[in-house]
PDB file of C-alpha atoms in Angstrom:
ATOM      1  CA  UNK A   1     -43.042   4.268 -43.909  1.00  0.00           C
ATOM      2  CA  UNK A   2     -43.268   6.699 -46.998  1.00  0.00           C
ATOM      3  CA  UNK A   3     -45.745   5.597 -49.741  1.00  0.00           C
ATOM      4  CA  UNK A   4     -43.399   5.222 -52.741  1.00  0.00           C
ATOM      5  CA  UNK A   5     -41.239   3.248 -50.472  1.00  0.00           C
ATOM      6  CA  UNK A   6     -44.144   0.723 -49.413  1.00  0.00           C
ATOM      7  CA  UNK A   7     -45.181   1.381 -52.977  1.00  0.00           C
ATOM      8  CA  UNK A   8     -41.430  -0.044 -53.899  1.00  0.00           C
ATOM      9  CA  UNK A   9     -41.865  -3.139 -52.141  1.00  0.00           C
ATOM     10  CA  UNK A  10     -45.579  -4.202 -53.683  1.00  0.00           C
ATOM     11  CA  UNK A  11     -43.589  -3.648 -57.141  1.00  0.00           C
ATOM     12  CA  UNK A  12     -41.423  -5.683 -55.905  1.00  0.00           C
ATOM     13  CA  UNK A  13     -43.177  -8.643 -54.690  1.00  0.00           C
ATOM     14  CA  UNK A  14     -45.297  -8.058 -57.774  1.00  0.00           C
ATOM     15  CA  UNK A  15     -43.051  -8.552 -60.159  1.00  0.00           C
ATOM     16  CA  UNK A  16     -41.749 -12.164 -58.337  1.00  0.00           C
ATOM     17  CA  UNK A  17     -45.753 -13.901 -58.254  1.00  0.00           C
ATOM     18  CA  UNK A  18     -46.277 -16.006 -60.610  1.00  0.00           C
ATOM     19  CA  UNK A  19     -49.967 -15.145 -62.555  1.00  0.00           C
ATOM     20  CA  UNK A  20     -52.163 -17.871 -60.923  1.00  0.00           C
ATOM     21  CA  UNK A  21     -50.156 -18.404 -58.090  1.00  0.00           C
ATOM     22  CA  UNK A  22     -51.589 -17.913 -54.518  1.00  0.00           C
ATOM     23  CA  UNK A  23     -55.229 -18.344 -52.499  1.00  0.00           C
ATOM     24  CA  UNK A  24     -58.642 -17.079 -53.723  1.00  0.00           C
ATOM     25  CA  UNK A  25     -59.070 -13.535 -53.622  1.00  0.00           C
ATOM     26  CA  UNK A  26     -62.417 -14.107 -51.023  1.00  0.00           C
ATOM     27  CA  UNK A  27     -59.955 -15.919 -48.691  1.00  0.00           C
ATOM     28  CA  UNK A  28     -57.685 -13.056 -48.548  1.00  0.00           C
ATOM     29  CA  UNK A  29     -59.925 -11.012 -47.311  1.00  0.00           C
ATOM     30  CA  UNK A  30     -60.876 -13.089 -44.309  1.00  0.00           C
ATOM     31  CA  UNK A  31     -60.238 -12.187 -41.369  1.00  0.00           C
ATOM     32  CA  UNK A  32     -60.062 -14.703 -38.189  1.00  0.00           C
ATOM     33  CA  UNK A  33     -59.268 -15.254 -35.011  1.00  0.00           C
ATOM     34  CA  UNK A  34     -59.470 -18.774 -34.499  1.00  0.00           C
ATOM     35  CA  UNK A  35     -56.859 -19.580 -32.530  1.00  0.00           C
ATOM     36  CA  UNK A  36     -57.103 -18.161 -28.724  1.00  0.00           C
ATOM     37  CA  UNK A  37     -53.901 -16.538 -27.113  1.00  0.00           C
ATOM     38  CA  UNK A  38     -53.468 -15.535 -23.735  1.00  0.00           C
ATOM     39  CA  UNK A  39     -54.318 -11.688 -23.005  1.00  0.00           C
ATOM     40  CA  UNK A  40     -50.774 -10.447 -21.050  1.00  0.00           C
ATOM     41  CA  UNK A  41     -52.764  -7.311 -20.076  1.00  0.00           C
ATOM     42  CA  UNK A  42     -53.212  -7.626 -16.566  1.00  0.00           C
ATOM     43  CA  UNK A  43     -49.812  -9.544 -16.227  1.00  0.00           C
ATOM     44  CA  UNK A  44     -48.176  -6.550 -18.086  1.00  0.00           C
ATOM     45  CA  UNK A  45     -50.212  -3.738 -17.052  1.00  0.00           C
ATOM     46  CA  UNK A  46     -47.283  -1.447 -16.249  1.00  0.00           C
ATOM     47  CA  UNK A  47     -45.924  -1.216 -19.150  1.00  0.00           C
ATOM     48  CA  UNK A  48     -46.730  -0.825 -22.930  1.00  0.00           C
ATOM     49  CA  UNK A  49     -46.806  -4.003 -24.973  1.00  0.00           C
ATOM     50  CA  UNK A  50     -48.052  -5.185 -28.459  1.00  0.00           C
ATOM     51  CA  UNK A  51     -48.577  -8.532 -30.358  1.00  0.00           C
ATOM     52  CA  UNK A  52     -46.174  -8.805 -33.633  1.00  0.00           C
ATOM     53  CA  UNK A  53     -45.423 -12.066 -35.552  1.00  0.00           C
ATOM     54  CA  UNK A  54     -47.773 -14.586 -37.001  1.00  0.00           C
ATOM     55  CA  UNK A  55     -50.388 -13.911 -34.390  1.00  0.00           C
ATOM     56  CA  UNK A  56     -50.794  -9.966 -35.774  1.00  0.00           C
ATOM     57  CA  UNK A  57     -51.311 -10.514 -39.035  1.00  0.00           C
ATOM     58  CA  UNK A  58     -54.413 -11.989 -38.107  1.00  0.00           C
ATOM     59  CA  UNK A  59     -55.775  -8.642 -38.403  1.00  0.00           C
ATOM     60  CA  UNK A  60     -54.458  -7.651 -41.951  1.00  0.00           C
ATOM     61  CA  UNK A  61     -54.672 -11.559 -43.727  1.00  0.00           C
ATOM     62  CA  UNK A  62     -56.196 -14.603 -42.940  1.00  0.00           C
ATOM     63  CA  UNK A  63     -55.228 -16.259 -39.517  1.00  0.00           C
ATOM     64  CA  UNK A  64     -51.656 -18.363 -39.938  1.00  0.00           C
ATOM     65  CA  UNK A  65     -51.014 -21.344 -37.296  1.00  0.00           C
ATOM     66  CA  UNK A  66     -48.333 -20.430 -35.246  1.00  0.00           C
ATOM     67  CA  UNK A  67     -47.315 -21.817 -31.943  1.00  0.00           C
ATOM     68  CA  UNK A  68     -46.012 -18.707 -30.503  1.00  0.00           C
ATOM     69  CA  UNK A  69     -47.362 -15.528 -29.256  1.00  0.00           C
ATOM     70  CA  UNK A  70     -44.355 -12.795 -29.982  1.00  0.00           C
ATOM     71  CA  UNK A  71     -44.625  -9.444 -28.682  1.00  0.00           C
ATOM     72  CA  UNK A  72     -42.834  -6.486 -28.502  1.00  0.00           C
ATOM     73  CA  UNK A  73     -41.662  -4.295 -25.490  1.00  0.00           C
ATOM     74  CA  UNK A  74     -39.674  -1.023 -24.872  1.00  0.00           C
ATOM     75  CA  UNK A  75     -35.980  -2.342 -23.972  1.00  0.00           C
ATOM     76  CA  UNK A  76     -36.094  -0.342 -21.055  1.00  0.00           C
ATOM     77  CA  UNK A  77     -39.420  -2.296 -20.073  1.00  0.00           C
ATOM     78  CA  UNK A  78     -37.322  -5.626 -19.985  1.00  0.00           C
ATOM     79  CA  UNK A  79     -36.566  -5.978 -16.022  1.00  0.00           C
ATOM     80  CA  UNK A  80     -39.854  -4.769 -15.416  1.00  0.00           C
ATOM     81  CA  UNK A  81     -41.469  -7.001 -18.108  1.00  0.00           C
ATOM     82  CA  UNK A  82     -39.458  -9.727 -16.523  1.00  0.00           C
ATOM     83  CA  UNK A  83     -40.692  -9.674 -13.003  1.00  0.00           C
ATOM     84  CA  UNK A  84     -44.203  -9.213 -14.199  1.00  0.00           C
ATOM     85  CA  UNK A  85     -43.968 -12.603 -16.095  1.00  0.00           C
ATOM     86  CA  UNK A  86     -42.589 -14.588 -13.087  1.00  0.00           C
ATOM     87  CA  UNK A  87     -44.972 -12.979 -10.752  1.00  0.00           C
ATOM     88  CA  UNK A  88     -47.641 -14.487 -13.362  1.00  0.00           C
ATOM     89  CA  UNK A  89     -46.339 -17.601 -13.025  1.00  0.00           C
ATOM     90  CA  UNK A  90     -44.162 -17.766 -16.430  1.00  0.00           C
ATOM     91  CA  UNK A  91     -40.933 -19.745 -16.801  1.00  0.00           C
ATOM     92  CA  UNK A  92     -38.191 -18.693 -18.362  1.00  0.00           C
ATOM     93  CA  UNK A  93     -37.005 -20.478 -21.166  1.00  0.00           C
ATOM     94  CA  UNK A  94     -34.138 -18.816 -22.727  1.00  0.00           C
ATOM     95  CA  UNK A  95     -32.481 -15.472 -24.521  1.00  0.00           C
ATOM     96  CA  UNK A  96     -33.630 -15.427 -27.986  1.00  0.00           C
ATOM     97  CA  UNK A  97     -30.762 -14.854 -30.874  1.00  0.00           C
ATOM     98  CA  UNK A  98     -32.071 -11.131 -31.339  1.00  0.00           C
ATOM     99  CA  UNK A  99     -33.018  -8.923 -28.193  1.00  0.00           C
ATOM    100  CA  UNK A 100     -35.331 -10.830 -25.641  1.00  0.00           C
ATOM    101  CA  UNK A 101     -36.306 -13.709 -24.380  1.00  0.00           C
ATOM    102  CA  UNK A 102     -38.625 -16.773 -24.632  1.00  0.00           C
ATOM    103  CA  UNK A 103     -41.487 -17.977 -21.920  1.00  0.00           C
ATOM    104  CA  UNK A 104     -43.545 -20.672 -20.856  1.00  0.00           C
ATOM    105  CA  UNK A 105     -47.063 -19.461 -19.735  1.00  0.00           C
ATOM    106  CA  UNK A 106     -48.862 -21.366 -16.988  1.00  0.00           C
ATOM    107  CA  UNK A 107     -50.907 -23.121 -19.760  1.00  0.00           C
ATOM    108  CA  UNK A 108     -47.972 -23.753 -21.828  1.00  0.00           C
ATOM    109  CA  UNK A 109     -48.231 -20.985 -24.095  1.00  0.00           C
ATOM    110  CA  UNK A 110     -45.072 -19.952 -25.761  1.00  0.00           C
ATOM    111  CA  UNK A 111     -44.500 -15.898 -25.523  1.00  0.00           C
ATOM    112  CA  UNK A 112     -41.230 -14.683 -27.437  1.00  0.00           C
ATOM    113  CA  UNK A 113     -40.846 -10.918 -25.663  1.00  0.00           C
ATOM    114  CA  UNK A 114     -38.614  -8.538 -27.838  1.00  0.00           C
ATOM    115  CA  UNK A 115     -36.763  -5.849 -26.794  1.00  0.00           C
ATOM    116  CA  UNK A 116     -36.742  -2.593 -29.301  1.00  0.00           C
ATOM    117  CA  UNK A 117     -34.818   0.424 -28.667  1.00  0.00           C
ATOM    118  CA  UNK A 118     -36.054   1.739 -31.970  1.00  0.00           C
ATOM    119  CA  UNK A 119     -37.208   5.915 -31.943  1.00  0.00           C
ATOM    120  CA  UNK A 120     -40.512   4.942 -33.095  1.00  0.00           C
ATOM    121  CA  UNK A 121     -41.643   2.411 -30.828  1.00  0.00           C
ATOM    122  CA  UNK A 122     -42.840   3.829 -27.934  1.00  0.00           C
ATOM    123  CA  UNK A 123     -45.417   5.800 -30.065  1.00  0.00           C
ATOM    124  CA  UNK A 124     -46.308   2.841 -32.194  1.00  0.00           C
ATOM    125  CA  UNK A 125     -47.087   0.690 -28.784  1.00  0.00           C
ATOM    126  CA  UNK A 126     -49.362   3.643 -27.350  1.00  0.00           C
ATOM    127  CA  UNK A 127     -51.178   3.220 -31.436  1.00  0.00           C
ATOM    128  CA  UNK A 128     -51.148  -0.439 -30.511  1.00  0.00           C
ATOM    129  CA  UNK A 129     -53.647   0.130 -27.659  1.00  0.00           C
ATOM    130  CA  UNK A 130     -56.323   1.281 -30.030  1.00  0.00           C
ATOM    131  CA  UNK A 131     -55.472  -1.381 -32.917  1.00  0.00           C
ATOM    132  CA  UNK A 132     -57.191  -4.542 -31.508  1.00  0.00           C
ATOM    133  CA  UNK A 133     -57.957  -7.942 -33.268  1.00  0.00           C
ATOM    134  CA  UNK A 134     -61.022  -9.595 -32.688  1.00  0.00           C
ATOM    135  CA  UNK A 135     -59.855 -10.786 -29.691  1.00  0.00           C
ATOM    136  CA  UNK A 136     -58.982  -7.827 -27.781  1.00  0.00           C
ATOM    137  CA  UNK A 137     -55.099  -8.053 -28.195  1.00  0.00           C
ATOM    138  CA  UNK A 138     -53.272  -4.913 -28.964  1.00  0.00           C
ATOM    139  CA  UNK A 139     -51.763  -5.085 -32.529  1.00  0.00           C
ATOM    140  CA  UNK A 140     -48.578  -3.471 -33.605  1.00  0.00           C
ATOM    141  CA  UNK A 141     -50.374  -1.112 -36.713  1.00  0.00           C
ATOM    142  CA  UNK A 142     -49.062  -2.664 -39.984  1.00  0.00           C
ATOM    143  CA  UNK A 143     -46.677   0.040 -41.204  1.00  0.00           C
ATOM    144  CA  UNK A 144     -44.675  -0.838 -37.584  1.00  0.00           C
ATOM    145  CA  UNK A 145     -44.895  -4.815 -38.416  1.00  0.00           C
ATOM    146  CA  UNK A 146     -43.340  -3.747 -42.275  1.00  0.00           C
ATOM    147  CA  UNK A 147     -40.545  -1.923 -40.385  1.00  0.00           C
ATOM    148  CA  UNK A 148     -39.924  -4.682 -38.211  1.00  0.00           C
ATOM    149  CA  UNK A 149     -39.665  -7.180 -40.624  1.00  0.00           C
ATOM    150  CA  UNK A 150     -37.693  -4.827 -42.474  1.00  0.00           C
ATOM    151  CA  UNK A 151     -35.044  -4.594 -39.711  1.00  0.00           C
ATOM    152  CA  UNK A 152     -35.128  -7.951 -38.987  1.00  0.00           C
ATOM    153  CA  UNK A 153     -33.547  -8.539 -42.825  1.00  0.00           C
ATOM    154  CA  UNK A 154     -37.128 -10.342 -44.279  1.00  0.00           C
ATOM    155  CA  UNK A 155     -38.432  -7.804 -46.622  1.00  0.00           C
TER     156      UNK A 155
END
């Protein structure tokens, strides 16, 4: 993303806050990792995979509860992807409303796996591998997680 554009949106979001509004400047700055999530890497070693949603903004603002782990695959990763979750002993839940599907992890961890065709992914998952929260889960880098959310309509 260009800097006046990301530039355009903190203008933006400026000018709808409310002086006063919002959490102490210390806790913004926090950074947690609370909450444990299940580590897909050996389960989805073959292929190239990052954490997106609540659960990777953990590394740019303060930890959010969520009760799903969402991550993001390669659409053409999506048979393979599938497979690897079975053979891990995940259950399929259901098709999600955008591209991808929903699992049950053998602990009963919800995963929602997307499917991206988008130009840019496939570089920003291999930048993912080097962008780790405390935890050791690979991160989608923030400009990616903008885009997404951008895409998905929730500027």
């Amino acid at each position: 993303m260009k800097p006046e554009m990301r530039r355009s949106f903190v203008d933006i979001a400026v000018r709808r806050q409310k002086a006063g509004a919002g959490s102490q400047r210390e806790f913004l700055l926090e950074r947690t990792t609370n909450m444990h999530w299940i580590d897909l890497s050996d389960i989805l070693s073959s292929i190239h995979w990052a954490v997106v949603g609540g659960v990777a903004t953990r590394l740019y603002m303060p930890e959010r509860m969520t009760d799903v782990l969402d991550i993001v695959i390669l659409a053409k990763d999506a048979k393979e992807s599938r497979l690897q979750l079975r053979a891990g002993g995940f259950v399929y839940i259901s098709e999600l409303s955008i591209a991808g599907s929903s699992w049950k992890s053998p602990d009963g961890t919800i995963i929602d796996r997307l499917e991206a065709k988008d130009d840019w992914l496939e570089s920003a998952l291999i930048e993912s591998q080097s962008n780790r929260d405390e935890q050791g889960l690979p991160i989608l880098p923030l400009p990616y997680l903008v885009l997404m959310k951008l895409h998905a309509g929730r500027p």
